[in-house]
CSV table of N, CA, C and O in Angstrom, one decimal:
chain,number,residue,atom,x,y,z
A,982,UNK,N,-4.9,26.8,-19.7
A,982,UNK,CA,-5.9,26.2,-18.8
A,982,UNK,C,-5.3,26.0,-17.5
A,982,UNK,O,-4.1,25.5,-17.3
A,983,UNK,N,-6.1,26.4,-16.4
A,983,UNK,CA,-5.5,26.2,-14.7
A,983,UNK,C,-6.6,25.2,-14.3
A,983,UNK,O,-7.6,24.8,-14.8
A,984,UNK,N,-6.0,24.9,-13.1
A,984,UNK,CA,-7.0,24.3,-12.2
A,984,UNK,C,-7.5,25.5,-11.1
A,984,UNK,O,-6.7,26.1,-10.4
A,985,UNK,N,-8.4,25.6,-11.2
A,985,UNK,CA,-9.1,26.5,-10.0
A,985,UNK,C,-7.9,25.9,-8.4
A,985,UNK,O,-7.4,24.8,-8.4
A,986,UNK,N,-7.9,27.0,-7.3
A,986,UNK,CA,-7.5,26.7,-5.9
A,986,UNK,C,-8.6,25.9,-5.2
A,986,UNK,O,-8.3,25.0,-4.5
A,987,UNK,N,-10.1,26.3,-5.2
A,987,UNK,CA,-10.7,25.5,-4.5
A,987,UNK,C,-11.1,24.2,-5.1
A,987,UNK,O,-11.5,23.3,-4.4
A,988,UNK,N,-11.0,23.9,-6.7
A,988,UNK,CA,-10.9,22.9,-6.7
A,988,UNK,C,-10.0,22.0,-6.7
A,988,UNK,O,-10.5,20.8,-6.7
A,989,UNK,N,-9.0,22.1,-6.6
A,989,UNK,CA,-7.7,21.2,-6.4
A,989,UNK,C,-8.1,21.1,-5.0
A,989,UNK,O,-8.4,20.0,-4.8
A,990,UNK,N,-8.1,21.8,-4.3
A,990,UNK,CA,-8.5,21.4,-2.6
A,990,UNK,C,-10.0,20.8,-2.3
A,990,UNK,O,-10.2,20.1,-1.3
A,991,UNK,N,-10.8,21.0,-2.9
A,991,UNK,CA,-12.2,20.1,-3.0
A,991,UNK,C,-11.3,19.1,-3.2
A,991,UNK,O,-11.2,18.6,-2.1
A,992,UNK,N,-10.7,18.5,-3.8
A,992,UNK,CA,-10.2,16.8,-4.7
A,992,UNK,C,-9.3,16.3,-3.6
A,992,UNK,O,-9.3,15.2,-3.1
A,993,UNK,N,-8.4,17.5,-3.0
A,993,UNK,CA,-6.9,17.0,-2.9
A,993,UNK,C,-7.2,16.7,-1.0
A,993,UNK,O,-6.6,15.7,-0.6
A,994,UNK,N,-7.8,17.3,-0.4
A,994,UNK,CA,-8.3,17.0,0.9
A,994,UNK,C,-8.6,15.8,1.3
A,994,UNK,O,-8.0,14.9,1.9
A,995,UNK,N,-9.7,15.9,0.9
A,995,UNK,CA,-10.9,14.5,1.4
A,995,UNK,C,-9.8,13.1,0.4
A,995,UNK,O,-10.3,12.0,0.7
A,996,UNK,N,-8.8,13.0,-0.5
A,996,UNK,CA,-8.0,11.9,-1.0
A,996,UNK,C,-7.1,11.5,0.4
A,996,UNK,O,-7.0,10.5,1.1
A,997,UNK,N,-6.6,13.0,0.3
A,997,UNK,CA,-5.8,12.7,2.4
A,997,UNK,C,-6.5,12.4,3.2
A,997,UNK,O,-6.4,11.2,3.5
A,998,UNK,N,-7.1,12.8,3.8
A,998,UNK,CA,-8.3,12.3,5.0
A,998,UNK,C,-8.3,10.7,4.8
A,998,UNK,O,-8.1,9.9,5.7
A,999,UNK,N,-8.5,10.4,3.4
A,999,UNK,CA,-8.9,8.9,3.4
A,999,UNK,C,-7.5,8.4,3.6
A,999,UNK,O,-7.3,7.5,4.4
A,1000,UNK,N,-6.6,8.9,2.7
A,1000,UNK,CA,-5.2,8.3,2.9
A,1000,UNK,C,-5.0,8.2,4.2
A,1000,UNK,O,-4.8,7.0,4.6
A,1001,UNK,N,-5.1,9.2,5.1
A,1001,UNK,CA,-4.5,8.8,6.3
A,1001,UNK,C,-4.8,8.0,7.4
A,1001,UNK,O,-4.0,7.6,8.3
A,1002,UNK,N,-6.6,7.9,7.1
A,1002,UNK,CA,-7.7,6.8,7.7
A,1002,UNK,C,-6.9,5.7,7.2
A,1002,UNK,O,-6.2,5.1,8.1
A,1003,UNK,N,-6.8,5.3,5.9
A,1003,UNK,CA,-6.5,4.1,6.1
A,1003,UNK,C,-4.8,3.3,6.1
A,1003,UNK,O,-4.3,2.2,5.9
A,1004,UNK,N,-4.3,4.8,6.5
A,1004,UNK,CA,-2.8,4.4,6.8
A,1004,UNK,C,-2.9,3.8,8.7
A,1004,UNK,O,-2.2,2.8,9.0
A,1005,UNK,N,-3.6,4.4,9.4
A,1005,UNK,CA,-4.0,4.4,10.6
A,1005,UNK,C,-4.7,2.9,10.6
A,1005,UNK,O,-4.3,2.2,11.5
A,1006,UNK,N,-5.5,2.6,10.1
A,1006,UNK,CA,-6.0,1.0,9.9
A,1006,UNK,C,-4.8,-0.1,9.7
A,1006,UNK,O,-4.7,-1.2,10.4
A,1007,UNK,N,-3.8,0.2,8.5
A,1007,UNK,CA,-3.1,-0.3,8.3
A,1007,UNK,C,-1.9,-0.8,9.7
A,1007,UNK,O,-1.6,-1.9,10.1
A,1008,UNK,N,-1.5,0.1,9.9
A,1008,UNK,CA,-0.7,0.0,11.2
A,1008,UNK,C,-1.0,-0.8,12.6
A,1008,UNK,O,-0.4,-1.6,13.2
A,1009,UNK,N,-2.6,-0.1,12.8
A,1009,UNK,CA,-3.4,-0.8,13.9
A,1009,UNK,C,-3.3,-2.3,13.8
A,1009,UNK,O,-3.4,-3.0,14.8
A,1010,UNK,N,-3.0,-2.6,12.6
A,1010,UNK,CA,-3.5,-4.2,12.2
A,1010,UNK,C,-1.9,-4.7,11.9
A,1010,UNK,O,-1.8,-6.0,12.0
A,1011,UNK,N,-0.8,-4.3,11.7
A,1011,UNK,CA,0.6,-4.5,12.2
A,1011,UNK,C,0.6,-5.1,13.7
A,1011,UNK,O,0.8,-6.3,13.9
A,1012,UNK,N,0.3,-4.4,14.4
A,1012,UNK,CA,0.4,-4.6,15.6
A,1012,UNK,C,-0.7,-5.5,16.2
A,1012,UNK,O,-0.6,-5.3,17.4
A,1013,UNK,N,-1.4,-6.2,15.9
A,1013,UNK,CA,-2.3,-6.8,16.3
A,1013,UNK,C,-1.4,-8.3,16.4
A,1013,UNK,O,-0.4,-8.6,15.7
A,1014,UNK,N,-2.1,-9.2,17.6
A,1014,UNK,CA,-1.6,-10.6,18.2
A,1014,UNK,C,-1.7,-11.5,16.9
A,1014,UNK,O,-2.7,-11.3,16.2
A,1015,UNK,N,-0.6,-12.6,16.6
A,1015,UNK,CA,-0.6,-13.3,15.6
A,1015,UNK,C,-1.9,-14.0,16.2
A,1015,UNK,O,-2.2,-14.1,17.4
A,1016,UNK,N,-2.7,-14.5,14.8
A,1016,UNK,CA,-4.0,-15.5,15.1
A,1016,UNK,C,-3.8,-17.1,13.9
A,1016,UNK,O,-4.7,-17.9,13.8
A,1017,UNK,N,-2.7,-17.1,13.3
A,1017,UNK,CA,-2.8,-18.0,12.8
A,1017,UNK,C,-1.3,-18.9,13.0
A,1017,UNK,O,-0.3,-18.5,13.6
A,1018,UNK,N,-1.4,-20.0,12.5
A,1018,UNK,CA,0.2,-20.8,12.2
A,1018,UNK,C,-0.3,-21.2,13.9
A,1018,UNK,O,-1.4,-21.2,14.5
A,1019,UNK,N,1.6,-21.5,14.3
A,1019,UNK,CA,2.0,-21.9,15.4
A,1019,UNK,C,1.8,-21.1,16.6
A,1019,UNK,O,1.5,-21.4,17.8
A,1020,UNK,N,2.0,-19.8,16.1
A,1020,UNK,CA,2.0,-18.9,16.9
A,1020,UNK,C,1.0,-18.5,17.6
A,1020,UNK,O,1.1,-18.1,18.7
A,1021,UNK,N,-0.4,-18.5,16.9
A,1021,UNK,CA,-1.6,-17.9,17.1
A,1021,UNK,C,-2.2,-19.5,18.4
A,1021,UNK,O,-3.1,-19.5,19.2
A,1022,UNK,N,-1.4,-20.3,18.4
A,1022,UNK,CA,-2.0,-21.6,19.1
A,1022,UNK,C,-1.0,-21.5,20.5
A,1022,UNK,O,-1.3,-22.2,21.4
A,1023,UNK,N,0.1,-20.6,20.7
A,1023,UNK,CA,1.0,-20.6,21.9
A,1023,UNK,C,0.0,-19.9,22.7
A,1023,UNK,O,-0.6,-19.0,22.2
A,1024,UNK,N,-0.2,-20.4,24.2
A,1024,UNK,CA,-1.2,-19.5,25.0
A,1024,UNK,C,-2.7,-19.7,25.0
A,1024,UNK,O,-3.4,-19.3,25.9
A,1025,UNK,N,-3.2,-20.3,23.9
A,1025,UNK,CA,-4.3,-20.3,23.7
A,1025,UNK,C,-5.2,-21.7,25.1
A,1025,UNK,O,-4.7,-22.6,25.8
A,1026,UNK,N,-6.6,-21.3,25.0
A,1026,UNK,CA,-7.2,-22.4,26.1
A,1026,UNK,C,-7.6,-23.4,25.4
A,1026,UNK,O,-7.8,-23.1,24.2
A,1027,UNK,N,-7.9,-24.9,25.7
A,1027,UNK,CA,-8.5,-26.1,25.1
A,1027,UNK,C,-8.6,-26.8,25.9
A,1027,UNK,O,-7.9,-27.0,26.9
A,1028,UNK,N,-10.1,-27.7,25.4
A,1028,UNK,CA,-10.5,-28.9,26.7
A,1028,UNK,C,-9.9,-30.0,26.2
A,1028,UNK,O,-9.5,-30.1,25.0
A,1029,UNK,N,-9.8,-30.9,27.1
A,1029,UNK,CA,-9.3,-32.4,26.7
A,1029,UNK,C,-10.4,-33.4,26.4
A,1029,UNK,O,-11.3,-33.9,27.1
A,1030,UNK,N,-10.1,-33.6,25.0
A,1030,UNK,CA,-11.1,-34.2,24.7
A,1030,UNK,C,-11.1,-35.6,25.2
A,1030,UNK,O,-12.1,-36.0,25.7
A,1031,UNK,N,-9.7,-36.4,25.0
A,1031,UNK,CA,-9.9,-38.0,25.8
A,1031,UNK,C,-9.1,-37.2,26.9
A,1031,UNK,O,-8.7,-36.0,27.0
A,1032,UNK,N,-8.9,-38.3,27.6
A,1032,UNK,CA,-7.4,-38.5,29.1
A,1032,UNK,C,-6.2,-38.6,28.3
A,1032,UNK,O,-6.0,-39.3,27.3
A,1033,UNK,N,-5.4,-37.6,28.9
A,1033,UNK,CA,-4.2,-37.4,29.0
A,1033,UNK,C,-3.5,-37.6,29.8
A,1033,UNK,O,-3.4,-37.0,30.8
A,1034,UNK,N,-2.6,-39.0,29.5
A,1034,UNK,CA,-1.5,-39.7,30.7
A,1034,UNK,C,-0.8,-40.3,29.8
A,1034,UNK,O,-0.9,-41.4,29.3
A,1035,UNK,N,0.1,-39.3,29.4
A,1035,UNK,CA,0.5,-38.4,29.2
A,1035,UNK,C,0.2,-38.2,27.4
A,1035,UNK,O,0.3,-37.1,26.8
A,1036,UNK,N,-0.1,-39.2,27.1
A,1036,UNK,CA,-1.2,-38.5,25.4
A,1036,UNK,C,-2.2,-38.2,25.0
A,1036,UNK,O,-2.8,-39.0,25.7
A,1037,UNK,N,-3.0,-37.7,24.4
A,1037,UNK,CA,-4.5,-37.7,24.1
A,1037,UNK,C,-4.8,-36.8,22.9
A,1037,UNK,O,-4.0,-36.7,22.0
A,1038,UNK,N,-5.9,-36.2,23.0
A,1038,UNK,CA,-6.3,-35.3,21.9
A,1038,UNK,C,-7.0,-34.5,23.0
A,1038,UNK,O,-7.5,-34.7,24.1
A,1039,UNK,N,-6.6,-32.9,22.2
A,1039,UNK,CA,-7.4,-32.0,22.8
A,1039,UNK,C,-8.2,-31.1,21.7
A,1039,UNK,O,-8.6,-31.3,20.6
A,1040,UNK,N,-8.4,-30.3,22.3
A,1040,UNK,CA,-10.1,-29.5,21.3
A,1040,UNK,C,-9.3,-27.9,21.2
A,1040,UNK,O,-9.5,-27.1,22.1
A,1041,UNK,N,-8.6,-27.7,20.2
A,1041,UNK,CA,-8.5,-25.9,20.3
A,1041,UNK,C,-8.9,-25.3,19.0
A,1041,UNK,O,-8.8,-26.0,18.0
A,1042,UNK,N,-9.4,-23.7,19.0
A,1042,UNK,CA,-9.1,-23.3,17.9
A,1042,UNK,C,-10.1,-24.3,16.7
A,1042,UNK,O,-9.9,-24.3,15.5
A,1043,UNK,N,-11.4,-25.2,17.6
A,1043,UNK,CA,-12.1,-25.7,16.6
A,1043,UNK,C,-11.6,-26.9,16.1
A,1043,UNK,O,-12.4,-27.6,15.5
A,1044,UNK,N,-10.4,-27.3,16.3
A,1044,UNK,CA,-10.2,-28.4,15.4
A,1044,UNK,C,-9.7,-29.7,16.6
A,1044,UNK,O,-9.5,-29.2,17.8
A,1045,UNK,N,-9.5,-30.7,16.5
A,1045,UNK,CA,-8.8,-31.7,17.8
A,1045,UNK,C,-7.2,-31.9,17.3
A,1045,UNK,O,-6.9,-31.9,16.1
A,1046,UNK,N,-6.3,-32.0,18.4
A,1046,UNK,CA,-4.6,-31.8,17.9
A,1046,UNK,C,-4.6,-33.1,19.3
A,1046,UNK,O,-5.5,-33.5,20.1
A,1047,UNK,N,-3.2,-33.7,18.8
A,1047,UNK,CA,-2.8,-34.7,19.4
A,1047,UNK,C,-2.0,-33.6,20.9
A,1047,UNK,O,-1.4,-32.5,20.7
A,1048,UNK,N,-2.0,-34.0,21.6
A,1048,UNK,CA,-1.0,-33.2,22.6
A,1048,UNK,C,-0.5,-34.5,23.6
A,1048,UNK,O,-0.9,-35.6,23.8
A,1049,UNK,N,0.6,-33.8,24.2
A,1049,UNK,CA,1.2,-34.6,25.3
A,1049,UNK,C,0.7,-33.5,26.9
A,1049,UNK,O,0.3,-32.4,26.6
A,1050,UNK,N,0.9,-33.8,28.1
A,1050,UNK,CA,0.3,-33.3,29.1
A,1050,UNK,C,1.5,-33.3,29.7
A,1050,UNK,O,2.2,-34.3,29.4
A,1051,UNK,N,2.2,-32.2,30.7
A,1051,UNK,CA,2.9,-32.3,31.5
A,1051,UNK,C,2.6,-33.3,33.4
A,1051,UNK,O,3.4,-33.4,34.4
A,1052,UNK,N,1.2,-33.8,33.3
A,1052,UNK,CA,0.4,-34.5,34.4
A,1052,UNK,C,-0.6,-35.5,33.6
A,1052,UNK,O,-0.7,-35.6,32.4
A,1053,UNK,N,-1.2,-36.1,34.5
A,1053,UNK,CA,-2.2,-36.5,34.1
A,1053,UNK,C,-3.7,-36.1,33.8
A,1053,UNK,O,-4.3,-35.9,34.8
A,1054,UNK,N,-4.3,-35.8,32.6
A,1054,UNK,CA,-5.8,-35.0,32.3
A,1054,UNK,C,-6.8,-35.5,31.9
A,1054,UNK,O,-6.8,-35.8,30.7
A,1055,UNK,N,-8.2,-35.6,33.0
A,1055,UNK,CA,-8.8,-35.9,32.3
A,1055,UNK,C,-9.4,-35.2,31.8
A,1055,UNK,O,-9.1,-34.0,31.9
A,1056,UNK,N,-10.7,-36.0,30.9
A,1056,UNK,CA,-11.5,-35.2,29.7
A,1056,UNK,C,-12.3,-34.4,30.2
A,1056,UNK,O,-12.9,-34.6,31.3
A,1057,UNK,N,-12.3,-33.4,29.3
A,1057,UNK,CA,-13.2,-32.2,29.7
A,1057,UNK,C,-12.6,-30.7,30.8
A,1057,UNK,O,-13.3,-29.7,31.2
A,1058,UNK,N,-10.8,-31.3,31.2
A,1058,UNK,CA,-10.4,-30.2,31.7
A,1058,UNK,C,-9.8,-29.4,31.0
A,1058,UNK,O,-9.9,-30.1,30.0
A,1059,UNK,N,-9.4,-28.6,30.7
A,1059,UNK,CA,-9.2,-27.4,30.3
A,1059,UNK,C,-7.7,-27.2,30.5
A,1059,UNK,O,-7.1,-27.3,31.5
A,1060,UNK,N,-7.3,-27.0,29.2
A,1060,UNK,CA,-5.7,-27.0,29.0
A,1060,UNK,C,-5.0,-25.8,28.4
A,1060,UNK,O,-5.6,-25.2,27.5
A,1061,UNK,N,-3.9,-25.5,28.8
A,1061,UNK,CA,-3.1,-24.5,28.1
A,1061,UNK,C,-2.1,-24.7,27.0
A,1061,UNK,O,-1.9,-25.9,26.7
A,1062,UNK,N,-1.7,-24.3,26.6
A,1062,UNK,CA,-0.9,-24.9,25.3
A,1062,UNK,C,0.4,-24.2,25.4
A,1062,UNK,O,0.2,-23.0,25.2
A,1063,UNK,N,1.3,-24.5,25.6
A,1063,UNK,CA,2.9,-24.5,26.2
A,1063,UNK,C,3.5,-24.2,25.1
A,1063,UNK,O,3.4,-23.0,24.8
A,1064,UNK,N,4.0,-24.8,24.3
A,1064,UNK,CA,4.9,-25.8,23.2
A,1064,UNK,C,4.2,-26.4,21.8
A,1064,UNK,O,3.1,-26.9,22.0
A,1065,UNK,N,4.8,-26.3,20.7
A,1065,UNK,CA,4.9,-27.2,19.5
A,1065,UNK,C,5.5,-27.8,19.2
A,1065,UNK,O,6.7,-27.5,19.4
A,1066,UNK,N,5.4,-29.0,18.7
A,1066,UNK,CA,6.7,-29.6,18.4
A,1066,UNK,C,5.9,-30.6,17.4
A,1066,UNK,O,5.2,-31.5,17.6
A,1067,UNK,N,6.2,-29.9,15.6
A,1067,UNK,CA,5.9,-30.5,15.0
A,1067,UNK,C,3.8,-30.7,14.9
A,1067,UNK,O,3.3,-29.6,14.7
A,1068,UNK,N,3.2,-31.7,15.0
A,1068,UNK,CA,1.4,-31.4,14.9
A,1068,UNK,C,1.8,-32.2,16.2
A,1068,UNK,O,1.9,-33.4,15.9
A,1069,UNK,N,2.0,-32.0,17.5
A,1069,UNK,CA,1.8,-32.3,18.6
A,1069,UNK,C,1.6,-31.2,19.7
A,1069,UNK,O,2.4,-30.3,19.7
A,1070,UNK,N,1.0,-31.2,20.1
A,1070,UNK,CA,0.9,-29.8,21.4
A,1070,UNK,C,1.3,-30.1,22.5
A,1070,UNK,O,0.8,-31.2,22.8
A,1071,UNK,N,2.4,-29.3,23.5
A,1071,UNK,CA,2.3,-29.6,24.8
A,1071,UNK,C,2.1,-29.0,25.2
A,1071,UNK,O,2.7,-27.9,25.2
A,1072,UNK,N,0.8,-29.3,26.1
A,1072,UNK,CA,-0.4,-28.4,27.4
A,1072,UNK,C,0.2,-28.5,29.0
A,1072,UNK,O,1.3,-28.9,29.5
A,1073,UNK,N,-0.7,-27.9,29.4
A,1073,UNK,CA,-0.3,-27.8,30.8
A,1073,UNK,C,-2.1,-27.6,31.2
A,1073,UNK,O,-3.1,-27.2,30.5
A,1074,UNK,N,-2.1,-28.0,32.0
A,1074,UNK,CA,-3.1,-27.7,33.2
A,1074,UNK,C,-3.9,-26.3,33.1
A,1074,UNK,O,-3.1,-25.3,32.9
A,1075,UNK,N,-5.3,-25.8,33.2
A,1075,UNK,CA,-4.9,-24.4,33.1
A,1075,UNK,C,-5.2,-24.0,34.7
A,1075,UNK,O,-6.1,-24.3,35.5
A,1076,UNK,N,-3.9,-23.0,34.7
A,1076,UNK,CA,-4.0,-22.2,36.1
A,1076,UNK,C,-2.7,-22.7,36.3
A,1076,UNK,O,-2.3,-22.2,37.4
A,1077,UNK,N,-1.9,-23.4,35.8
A,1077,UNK,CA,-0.1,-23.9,36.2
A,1077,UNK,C,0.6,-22.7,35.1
A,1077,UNK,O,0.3,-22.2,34.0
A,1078,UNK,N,1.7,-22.4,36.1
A,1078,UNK,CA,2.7,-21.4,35.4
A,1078,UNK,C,3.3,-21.4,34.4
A,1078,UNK,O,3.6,-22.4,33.8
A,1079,UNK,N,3.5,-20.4,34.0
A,1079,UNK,CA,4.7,-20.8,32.4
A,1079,UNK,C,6.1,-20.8,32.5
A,1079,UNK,O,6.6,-19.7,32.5
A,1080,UNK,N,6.8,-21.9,32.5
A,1080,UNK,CA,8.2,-21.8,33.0
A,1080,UNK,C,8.9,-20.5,32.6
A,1080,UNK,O,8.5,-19.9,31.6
A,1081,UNK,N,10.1,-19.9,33.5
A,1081,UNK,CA,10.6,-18.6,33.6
A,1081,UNK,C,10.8,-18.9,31.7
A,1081,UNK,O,10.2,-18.1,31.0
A,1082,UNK,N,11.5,-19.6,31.2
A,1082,UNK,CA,12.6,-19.7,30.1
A,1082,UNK,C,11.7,-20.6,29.1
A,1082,UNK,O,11.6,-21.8,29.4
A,1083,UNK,N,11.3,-20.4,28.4
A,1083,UNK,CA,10.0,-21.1,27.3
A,1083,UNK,C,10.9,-21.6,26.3
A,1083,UNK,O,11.5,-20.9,25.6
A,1084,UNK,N,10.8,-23.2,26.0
A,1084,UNK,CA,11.1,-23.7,25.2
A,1084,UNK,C,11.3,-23.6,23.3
A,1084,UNK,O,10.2,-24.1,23.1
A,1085,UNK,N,11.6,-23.5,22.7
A,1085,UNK,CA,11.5,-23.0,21.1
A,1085,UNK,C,10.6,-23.6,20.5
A,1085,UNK,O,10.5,-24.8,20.3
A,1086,UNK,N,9.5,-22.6,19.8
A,1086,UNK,CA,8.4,-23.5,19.4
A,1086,UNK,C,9.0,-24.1,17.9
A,1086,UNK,O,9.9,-23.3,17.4
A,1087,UNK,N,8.8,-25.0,17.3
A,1087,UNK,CA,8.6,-25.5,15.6
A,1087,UNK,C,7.4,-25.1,14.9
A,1087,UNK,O,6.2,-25.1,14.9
A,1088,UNK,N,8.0,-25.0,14.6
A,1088,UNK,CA,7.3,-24.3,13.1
A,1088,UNK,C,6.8,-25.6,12.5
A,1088,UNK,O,6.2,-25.6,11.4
């Protein structure tokens, strides 16, 4: 008993084609920006929900986080998110720089 040539290549083709689609998916999505944990929250935008001098609560990511402000902020401006430290966020202003040397986030 054999396997016919064009059927082993009917079967054995279109198995690769897919293999290699979704080896190509696989990888694309390696490289994609973290979106979750600590990391997915470094960089991201958020309004201030109270005043910030220098504590408050801000709005990111859907949920409200306690943060500290490097200035004074009130509600409703629009913050960046610097730093973690622990369930605390430190923001910045948005449109102020990110220091040359970025502090170590916690986990």
């Amino acid at each position: 008993m054999r396997v016919h040539l064009l059927t082993a290549l009917a079967v054995s083709i279109p198995f690769g084609l897919i293999t290699a689609f979704l080896m190509t998916i696989a990888l694309k999505a390696r490289r994609n920006k973290v979106v979750t944990g600590a990391q997915g929250l470094l960089g991201e935008t958020g309004v201030a929900h109270t005043a910030l001098s220098p504590r408050g609560k801000i709005f990111v990511h859907g949920e409200l986080w306690d943060a500290v402000a490097s200035s004074a902020l009130s509600p409703g401006q629009l913050v960046v998110v610097r730093r973690i430290d622990g369930l605390t966020l430190h923001v910045d202003p948005l449109g102020v720089p990110q220091p040359t040397s970025p502090a170590p986030a916690i986990p």
